[in-house]
Amino acid sequence: MASVSRINGFKPVKHLNGAPYNGQANMYFADSGNSDVIMVGDMVKLAGDARSASGVPTVARHASGATEAALGVVVGIVFTGVGDTINVPPVTSLDTPVYRAASTNRYLMVADSPDLIFEAQTSGATFATANVGLNCEIDATAGSTVTGASGMSIDLAALNTTATLPLKVVGFPNRPDNLIGDAFTNAYVIINNHQLKGGTGTAGV
């Protein structure tokens, strides 16, 4: 049963047509002027700029309680191989948590396809089947620099039909460890208000 909180951000699992997610991602850049720590599993948004050394678009961590559009989820942190000498790897051992430290230049791999479905733990309220179809916000609690785990989750406290909310609940994993009514249920969401789609999302039902 989902009686223990295991928040670890968002994980891409499949596409809307049912095809499994198989690792596709695009490269983006977090500029040193941004003071947020960014973890794998964090939701990010376009920051309106690009890295001059590579032409890669810049991103920033999505905020809690924001109705603004989102881009995608970080699935990797890049330390070498992009032809940018400032991108120096800080990892010195296999047990070092991997994340983008605050105020550092770092390339990120982001799962940004508008048709991706993500799994994440819910927070703010107990999940119910009636939540499916409604829109909601992102709980952007900071992650752990000790474990490298993202602190982001699906914020059910803000469930509504509002079209501009960033997430839409589209289901939940049917597993023995994920029962409806448990304290820490996981759910499936898509990015409703997506920066690479036209419009500002669709109303929930």
PDB file of C-alpha atoms in Angstrom:
ATOM      1  CA  MET A   1       0.000   0.000   0.000  1.00  0.00           C
ATOM      2  CA  ALA A   2       1.098   3.599  -0.642  1.00  0.00           C
ATOM      3  CA  SER A   3       1.438   4.407   3.038  1.00  0.00           C
ATOM      4  CA  VAL A   4       4.962   5.830   2.797  1.00  0.00           C
ATOM      5  CA  SER A   5       5.817   9.071   1.025  1.00  0.00           C
ATOM      6  CA  ARG A   6       8.385   8.518  -1.719  1.00  0.00           C
ATOM      7  CA  ILE A   7       8.261  11.820  -3.571  1.00  0.00           C
ATOM      8  CA  ASN A   8      10.822  11.820  -6.366  1.00  0.00           C
ATOM      9  CA  GLY A   9       9.492  14.211  -8.972  1.00  0.00           C
ATOM     10  CA  PHE A  10       7.956  13.363 -12.344  1.00  0.00           C
ATOM     11  CA  LYS A  11       8.847  10.329 -14.459  1.00  0.00           C
ATOM     12  CA  PRO A  12       7.895  10.028 -18.150  1.00  0.00           C
ATOM     13  CA  VAL A  13       6.197   6.656 -18.706  1.00  0.00           C
ATOM     14  CA  LYS A  14       4.374   6.670 -22.045  1.00  0.00           C
ATOM     15  CA  HIS A  15       2.840   8.717 -24.853  1.00  0.00           C
ATOM     16  CA  LEU A  16      -0.842   9.509 -25.336  1.00  0.00           C
ATOM     17  CA  ASN A  17      -1.069   6.883 -28.102  1.00  0.00           C
ATOM     18  CA  GLY A  18       0.054   4.198 -25.636  1.00  0.00           C
ATOM     19  CA  ALA A  19       3.621   3.863 -26.903  1.00  0.00           C
ATOM     20  CA  PRO A  20       6.145   3.527 -24.049  1.00  0.00           C
ATOM     21  CA  TYR A  21       8.587   6.323 -23.317  1.00  0.00           C
ATOM     22  CA  ASN A  22      12.007   5.144 -24.473  1.00  0.00           C
ATOM     23  CA  GLY A  23      14.343   7.921 -23.424  1.00  0.00           C
ATOM     24  CA  GLN A  24      13.879  10.702 -25.978  1.00  0.00           C
ATOM     25  CA  ALA A  25      14.910  14.109 -24.670  1.00  0.00           C
ATOM     26  CA  ASN A  26      16.261  17.436 -25.869  1.00  0.00           C
ATOM     27  CA  MET A  27      19.158  19.414 -24.456  1.00  0.00           C
ATOM     28  CA  TYR A  28      18.556  22.671 -22.576  1.00  0.00           C
ATOM     29  CA  PHE A  29      20.707  24.928 -20.424  1.00  0.00           C
ATOM     30  CA  ALA A  30      20.390  26.274 -16.871  1.00  0.00           C
ATOM     31  CA  ASP A  31      22.308  29.539 -16.576  1.00  0.00           C
ATOM     32  CA  SER A  32      24.407  30.481 -13.554  1.00  0.00           C
ATOM     33  CA  GLY A  33      22.157  33.486 -12.998  1.00  0.00           C
ATOM     34  CA  ASN A  34      19.422  31.088 -11.839  1.00  0.00           C
ATOM     35  CA  SER A  35      19.725  30.234  -8.131  1.00  0.00           C
ATOM     36  CA  ASP A  36      17.427  27.173  -8.087  1.00  0.00           C
ATOM     37  CA  VAL A  37      18.791  23.682  -7.478  1.00  0.00           C
ATOM     38  CA  ILE A  38      17.444  21.454 -10.286  1.00  0.00           C
ATOM     39  CA  MET A  39      17.018  17.692  -9.904  1.00  0.00           C
ATOM     40  CA  VAL A  40      16.194  14.858 -12.277  1.00  0.00           C
ATOM     41  CA  GLY A  41      12.394  14.677 -12.054  1.00  0.00           C
ATOM     42  CA  ASP A  42      11.907  18.438 -11.774  1.00  0.00           C
ATOM     43  CA  MET A  43       9.453  20.208 -14.076  1.00  0.00           C
ATOM     44  CA  VAL A  44      11.051  23.109 -15.985  1.00  0.00           C
ATOM     45  CA  LYS A  45       9.945  25.997 -18.192  1.00  0.00           C
ATOM     46  CA  LEU A  46      11.611  28.007 -20.949  1.00  0.00           C
ATOM     47  CA  ALA A  47      13.538  30.999 -19.615  1.00  0.00           C
ATOM     48  CA  GLY A  48      13.477  33.076 -22.797  1.00  0.00           C
ATOM     49  CA  ASP A  49      17.173  32.934 -23.734  1.00  0.00           C
ATOM     50  CA  ALA A  50      19.829  30.614 -25.164  1.00  0.00           C
ATOM     51  CA  ARG A  51      23.419  29.625 -24.372  1.00  0.00           C
ATOM     52  CA  SER A  52      25.646  31.608 -26.754  1.00  0.00           C
ATOM     53  CA  ALA A  53      28.350  28.905 -26.862  1.00  0.00           C
ATOM     54  CA  SER A  54      25.957  26.233 -28.114  1.00  0.00           C
ATOM     55  CA  GLY A  55      22.635  27.818 -29.130  1.00  0.00           C
ATOM     56  CA  VAL A  56      20.820  25.638 -26.575  1.00  0.00           C
ATOM     57  CA  PRO A  57      17.652  27.216 -25.089  1.00  0.00           C
ATOM     58  CA  THR A  58      17.704  28.137 -21.400  1.00  0.00           C
ATOM     59  CA  VAL A  59      15.268  26.772 -18.820  1.00  0.00           C
ATOM     60  CA  ALA A  60      14.310  27.441 -15.210  1.00  0.00           C
ATOM     61  CA  ARG A  61      12.651  25.343 -12.515  1.00  0.00           C
ATOM     62  CA  HIS A  62       8.842  25.560 -12.498  1.00  0.00           C
ATOM     63  CA  ALA A  63       7.329  27.169  -9.405  1.00  0.00           C
ATOM     64  CA  SER A  64       4.654  25.988  -6.965  1.00  0.00           C
ATOM     65  CA  GLY A  65       1.195  27.492  -7.341  1.00  0.00           C
ATOM     66  CA  ALA A  66       1.933  28.873 -10.793  1.00  0.00           C
ATOM     67  CA  THR A  67      -0.584  28.722 -13.642  1.00  0.00           C
ATOM     68  CA  GLU A  68       2.169  29.426 -16.177  1.00  0.00           C
ATOM     69  CA  ALA A  69       3.029  26.971 -18.936  1.00  0.00           C
ATOM     70  CA  ALA A  70       5.598  24.193 -18.507  1.00  0.00           C
ATOM     71  CA  LEU A  71       8.096  22.677 -20.941  1.00  0.00           C
ATOM     72  CA  GLY A  72       8.932  19.216 -19.647  1.00  0.00           C
ATOM     73  CA  VAL A  73      10.749  17.135 -17.052  1.00  0.00           C
ATOM     74  CA  VAL A  74      14.488  16.847 -16.461  1.00  0.00           C
ATOM     75  CA  VAL A  75      15.628  13.278 -17.184  1.00  0.00           C
ATOM     76  CA  GLY A  76      19.384  13.818 -17.155  1.00  0.00           C
ATOM     77  CA  ILE A  77      22.211  16.153 -16.145  1.00  0.00           C
ATOM     78  CA  VAL A  78      24.979  16.545 -18.742  1.00  0.00           C
ATOM     79  CA  PHE A  79      28.560  17.097 -17.595  1.00  0.00           C
ATOM     80  CA  THR A  80      30.698  16.562 -20.717  1.00  0.00           C
ATOM     81  CA  GLY A  81      30.613  16.329 -24.477  1.00  0.00           C
ATOM     82  CA  VAL A  82      28.804  19.487 -25.589  1.00  0.00           C
ATOM     83  CA  GLY A  83      31.835  21.524 -26.665  1.00  0.00           C
ATOM     84  CA  ASP A  84      31.409  24.053 -23.871  1.00  0.00           C
ATOM     85  CA  THR A  85      34.487  24.302 -21.653  1.00  0.00           C
ATOM     86  CA  ILE A  86      32.559  25.750 -18.698  1.00  0.00           C
ATOM     87  CA  ASN A  87      30.620  22.497 -18.377  1.00  0.00           C
ATOM     88  CA  VAL A  88      33.034  20.801 -15.931  1.00  0.00           C
ATOM     89  CA  PRO A  89      31.956  17.531 -14.258  1.00  0.00           C
ATOM     90  CA  PRO A  90      31.773  17.819 -10.436  1.00  0.00           C
ATOM     91  CA  VAL A  91      31.100  14.115  -9.785  1.00  0.00           C
ATOM     92  CA  THR A  92      34.050  12.372  -8.127  1.00  0.00           C
ATOM     93  CA  SER A  93      32.470   9.093  -6.933  1.00  0.00           C
ATOM     94  CA  LEU A  94      29.577   6.826  -7.888  1.00  0.00           C
ATOM     95  CA  ASP A  95      27.640   7.653  -4.712  1.00  0.00           C
ATOM     96  CA  THR A  96      27.675  11.398  -5.362  1.00  0.00           C
ATOM     97  CA  PRO A  97      24.097  12.692  -5.869  1.00  0.00           C
ATOM     98  CA  VAL A  98      23.714  14.098  -9.378  1.00  0.00           C
ATOM     99  CA  TYR A  99      21.868  17.404  -9.668  1.00  0.00           C
ATOM    100  CA  ARG A 100      22.309  20.916 -11.027  1.00  0.00           C
ATOM    101  CA  ALA A 101      23.707  22.975  -8.156  1.00  0.00           C
ATOM    102  CA  ALA A 102      22.391  26.491  -7.546  1.00  0.00           C
ATOM    103  CA  SER A 103      23.899  29.295  -9.630  1.00  0.00           C
ATOM    104  CA  THR A 104      25.965  27.014 -11.883  1.00  0.00           C
ATOM    105  CA  ASN A 105      26.013  26.649 -15.652  1.00  0.00           C
ATOM    106  CA  ARG A 106      24.710  23.205 -16.533  1.00  0.00           C
ATOM    107  CA  TYR A 107      23.224  21.398 -19.518  1.00  0.00           C
ATOM    108  CA  LEU A 108      20.061  19.391 -18.878  1.00  0.00           C
ATOM    109  CA  MET A 109      18.239  16.695 -20.824  1.00  0.00           C
ATOM    110  CA  VAL A 110      14.503  17.401 -20.801  1.00  0.00           C
ATOM    111  CA  ALA A 111      11.628  15.118 -21.863  1.00  0.00           C
ATOM    112  CA  ASP A 112       9.646  17.849 -23.604  1.00  0.00           C
ATOM    113  CA  SER A 113       7.259  16.115 -26.008  1.00  0.00           C
ATOM    114  CA  PRO A 114       3.757  17.609 -25.520  1.00  0.00           C
ATOM    115  CA  ASP A 115       2.137  14.153 -25.673  1.00  0.00           C
ATOM    116  CA  LEU A 116       4.087  12.585 -22.794  1.00  0.00           C
ATOM    117  CA  ILE A 117       2.352  11.121 -19.754  1.00  0.00           C
ATOM    118  CA  PHE A 118       4.216  11.438 -16.459  1.00  0.00           C
ATOM    119  CA  GLU A 119       3.860   9.545 -13.190  1.00  0.00           C
ATOM    120  CA  ALA A 120       4.351  11.323  -9.867  1.00  0.00           C
ATOM    121  CA  GLN A 121       3.210  11.131  -6.271  1.00  0.00           C
ATOM    122  CA  THR A 122       0.219  13.259  -5.280  1.00  0.00           C
ATOM    123  CA  SER A 123       0.192  15.723  -2.405  1.00  0.00           C
ATOM    124  CA  GLY A 124      -2.146  18.251  -0.815  1.00  0.00           C
ATOM    125  CA  ALA A 125      -5.185  15.928  -0.716  1.00  0.00           C
ATOM    126  CA  THR A 126      -6.101  12.242  -0.934  1.00  0.00           C
ATOM    127  CA  PHE A 127      -6.363  11.022  -4.526  1.00  0.00           C
ATOM    128  CA  ALA A 128      -9.814   9.932  -5.769  1.00  0.00           C
ATOM    129  CA  THR A 129     -10.992   8.571  -9.115  1.00  0.00           C
ATOM    130  CA  ALA A 130     -13.082  11.752  -9.558  1.00  0.00           C
ATOM    131  CA  ASN A 131      -9.779  13.660  -9.888  1.00  0.00           C
ATOM    132  CA  VAL A 132      -9.181  12.170 -13.332  1.00  0.00           C
ATOM    133  CA  GLY A 133      -9.879  14.787 -15.995  1.00  0.00           C
ATOM    134  CA  LEU A 134      -9.321  17.780 -13.718  1.00  0.00           C
ATOM    135  CA  ASN A 135      -6.394  20.181 -13.918  1.00  0.00           C
ATOM    136  CA  CYS A 136      -3.996  21.007 -11.103  1.00  0.00           C
ATOM    137  CA  GLU A 137      -0.787  22.735 -10.096  1.00  0.00           C
ATOM    138  CA  ILE A 138       2.739  21.529  -9.438  1.00  0.00           C
ATOM    139  CA  ASP A 139       4.044  21.296  -5.883  1.00  0.00           C
ATOM    140  CA  ALA A 140       7.603  22.456  -6.467  1.00  0.00           C
ATOM    141  CA  THR A 141       9.086  21.642  -3.038  1.00  0.00           C
ATOM    142  CA  ALA A 142      12.882  21.668  -3.165  1.00  0.00           C
ATOM    143  CA  GLY A 143      14.653  18.350  -3.667  1.00  0.00           C
ATOM    144  CA  SER A 144      17.368  16.766  -1.524  1.00  0.00           C
ATOM    145  CA  THR A 145      21.008  17.517  -2.249  1.00  0.00           C
ATOM    146  CA  VAL A 146      21.864  14.545  -0.002  1.00  0.00           C
ATOM    147  CA  THR A 147      20.004  11.933  -2.059  1.00  0.00           C
ATOM    148  CA  GLY A 148      19.529  13.792  -5.350  1.00  0.00           C
ATOM    149  CA  ALA A 149      15.780  13.116  -5.195  1.00  0.00           C
ATOM    150  CA  SER A 150      13.370  15.676  -6.651  1.00  0.00           C
ATOM    151  CA  GLY A 151      10.841  17.165  -4.233  1.00  0.00           C
ATOM    152  CA  MET A 152       8.190  17.875  -6.860  1.00  0.00           C
ATOM    153  CA  SER A 153       4.743  16.272  -6.776  1.00  0.00           C
ATOM    154  CA  ILE A 154       1.193  16.642  -8.142  1.00  0.00           C
ATOM    155  CA  ASP A 155      -0.642  19.264  -6.060  1.00  0.00           C
ATOM    156  CA  LEU A 156      -4.212  18.022  -5.613  1.00  0.00           C
ATOM    157  CA  ALA A 157      -5.095  20.931  -3.310  1.00  0.00           C
ATOM    158  CA  ALA A 158      -5.595  23.099  -6.389  1.00  0.00           C
ATOM    159  CA  LEU A 159      -7.775  20.764  -8.507  1.00  0.00           C
ATOM    160  CA  ASN A 160      -9.995  22.763 -10.834  1.00  0.00           C
ATOM    161  CA  THR A 161     -11.322  23.012 -14.374  1.00  0.00           C
ATOM    162  CA  THR A 162      -9.177  26.106 -15.066  1.00  0.00           C
ATOM    163  CA  ALA A 163      -7.645  25.707 -18.524  1.00  0.00           C
ATOM    164  CA  THR A 164      -4.377  27.491 -17.714  1.00  0.00           C
ATOM    165  CA  LEU A 165      -3.351  25.127 -14.888  1.00  0.00           C
ATOM    166  CA  PRO A 166      -0.120  23.365 -15.877  1.00  0.00           C
ATOM    167  CA  LEU A 167      -1.150  19.712 -15.318  1.00  0.00           C
ATOM    168  CA  LYS A 168      -4.112  17.513 -16.250  1.00  0.00           C
ATOM    169  CA  VAL A 169      -4.762  14.272 -14.330  1.00  0.00           C
ATOM    170  CA  VAL A 170      -5.282  11.453 -16.859  1.00  0.00           C
ATOM    171  CA  GLY A 171      -5.256   8.320 -14.685  1.00  0.00           C
ATOM    172  CA  PHE A 172      -3.287   6.393 -12.104  1.00  0.00           C
ATOM    173  CA  PRO A 173      -1.039   3.291 -12.051  1.00  0.00           C
ATOM    174  CA  ASN A 174      -3.046   0.136 -11.372  1.00  0.00           C
ATOM    175  CA  ARG A 175      -0.614  -1.630  -9.048  1.00  0.00           C
ATOM    176  CA  PRO A 176      -0.859  -3.424  -5.681  1.00  0.00           C
ATOM    177  CA  ASP A 177       1.314  -0.700  -4.133  1.00  0.00           C
ATOM    178  CA  ASN A 178      -0.865   2.151  -5.426  1.00  0.00           C
ATOM    179  CA  LEU A 179      -4.386   1.847  -4.033  1.00  0.00           C
ATOM    180  CA  ILE A 180      -7.051   4.558  -4.170  1.00  0.00           C
ATOM    181  CA  GLY A 181      -7.577   6.131  -0.750  1.00  0.00           C
ATOM    182  CA  ASP A 182      -4.017   5.534   0.414  1.00  0.00           C
ATOM    183  CA  ALA A 183      -2.137   8.498   1.823  1.00  0.00           C
ATOM    184  CA  PHE A 184       0.494   8.726  -0.920  1.00  0.00           C
ATOM    185  CA  THR A 185      -1.041   7.617  -4.211  1.00  0.00           C
ATOM    186  CA  ASN A 186       0.752   8.106  -7.517  1.00  0.00           C
ATOM    187  CA  ALA A 187      -1.139   9.457 -10.524  1.00  0.00           C
ATOM    188  CA  TYR A 188      -0.610  10.027 -14.241  1.00  0.00           C
ATOM    189  CA  VAL A 189      -0.588  13.574 -15.631  1.00  0.00           C
ATOM    190  CA  ILE A 190       0.125  15.345 -18.889  1.00  0.00           C
ATOM    191  CA  ILE A 191       1.365  18.909 -19.218  1.00  0.00           C
ATOM    192  CA  ASN A 192      -1.893  20.710 -19.940  1.00  0.00           C
ATOM    193  CA  ASN A 193      -0.450  24.179 -20.501  1.00  0.00           C
ATOM    194  CA  HIS A 194       2.593  23.245 -22.618  1.00  0.00           C
ATOM    195  CA  GLN A 195       5.028  25.790 -24.029  1.00  0.00           C
ATOM    196  CA  LEU A 196       5.484  23.829 -27.261  1.00  0.00           C
ATOM    197  CA  LYS A 197       1.752  23.587 -28.020  1.00  0.00           C
ATOM    198  CA  GLY A 198      -0.628  26.258 -29.222  1.00  0.00           C
ATOM    199  CA  GLY A 199      -3.032  27.848 -26.755  1.00  0.00           C
ATOM    200  CA  THR A 200      -2.926  27.789 -22.967  1.00  0.00           C
ATOM    201  CA  GLY A 201      -4.310  24.347 -22.160  1.00  0.00           C
ATOM    202  CA  THR A 202      -7.796  22.878 -22.088  1.00  0.00           C
ATOM    203  CA  ALA A 203     -10.430  23.041 -19.358  1.00  0.00           C
ATOM    204  CA  GLY A 204     -10.693  20.155 -16.944  1.00  0.00           C
ATOM    205  CA  VAL A 205     -13.809  18.010 -16.612  1.00  0.00           C
TER     206      VAL A 205
END
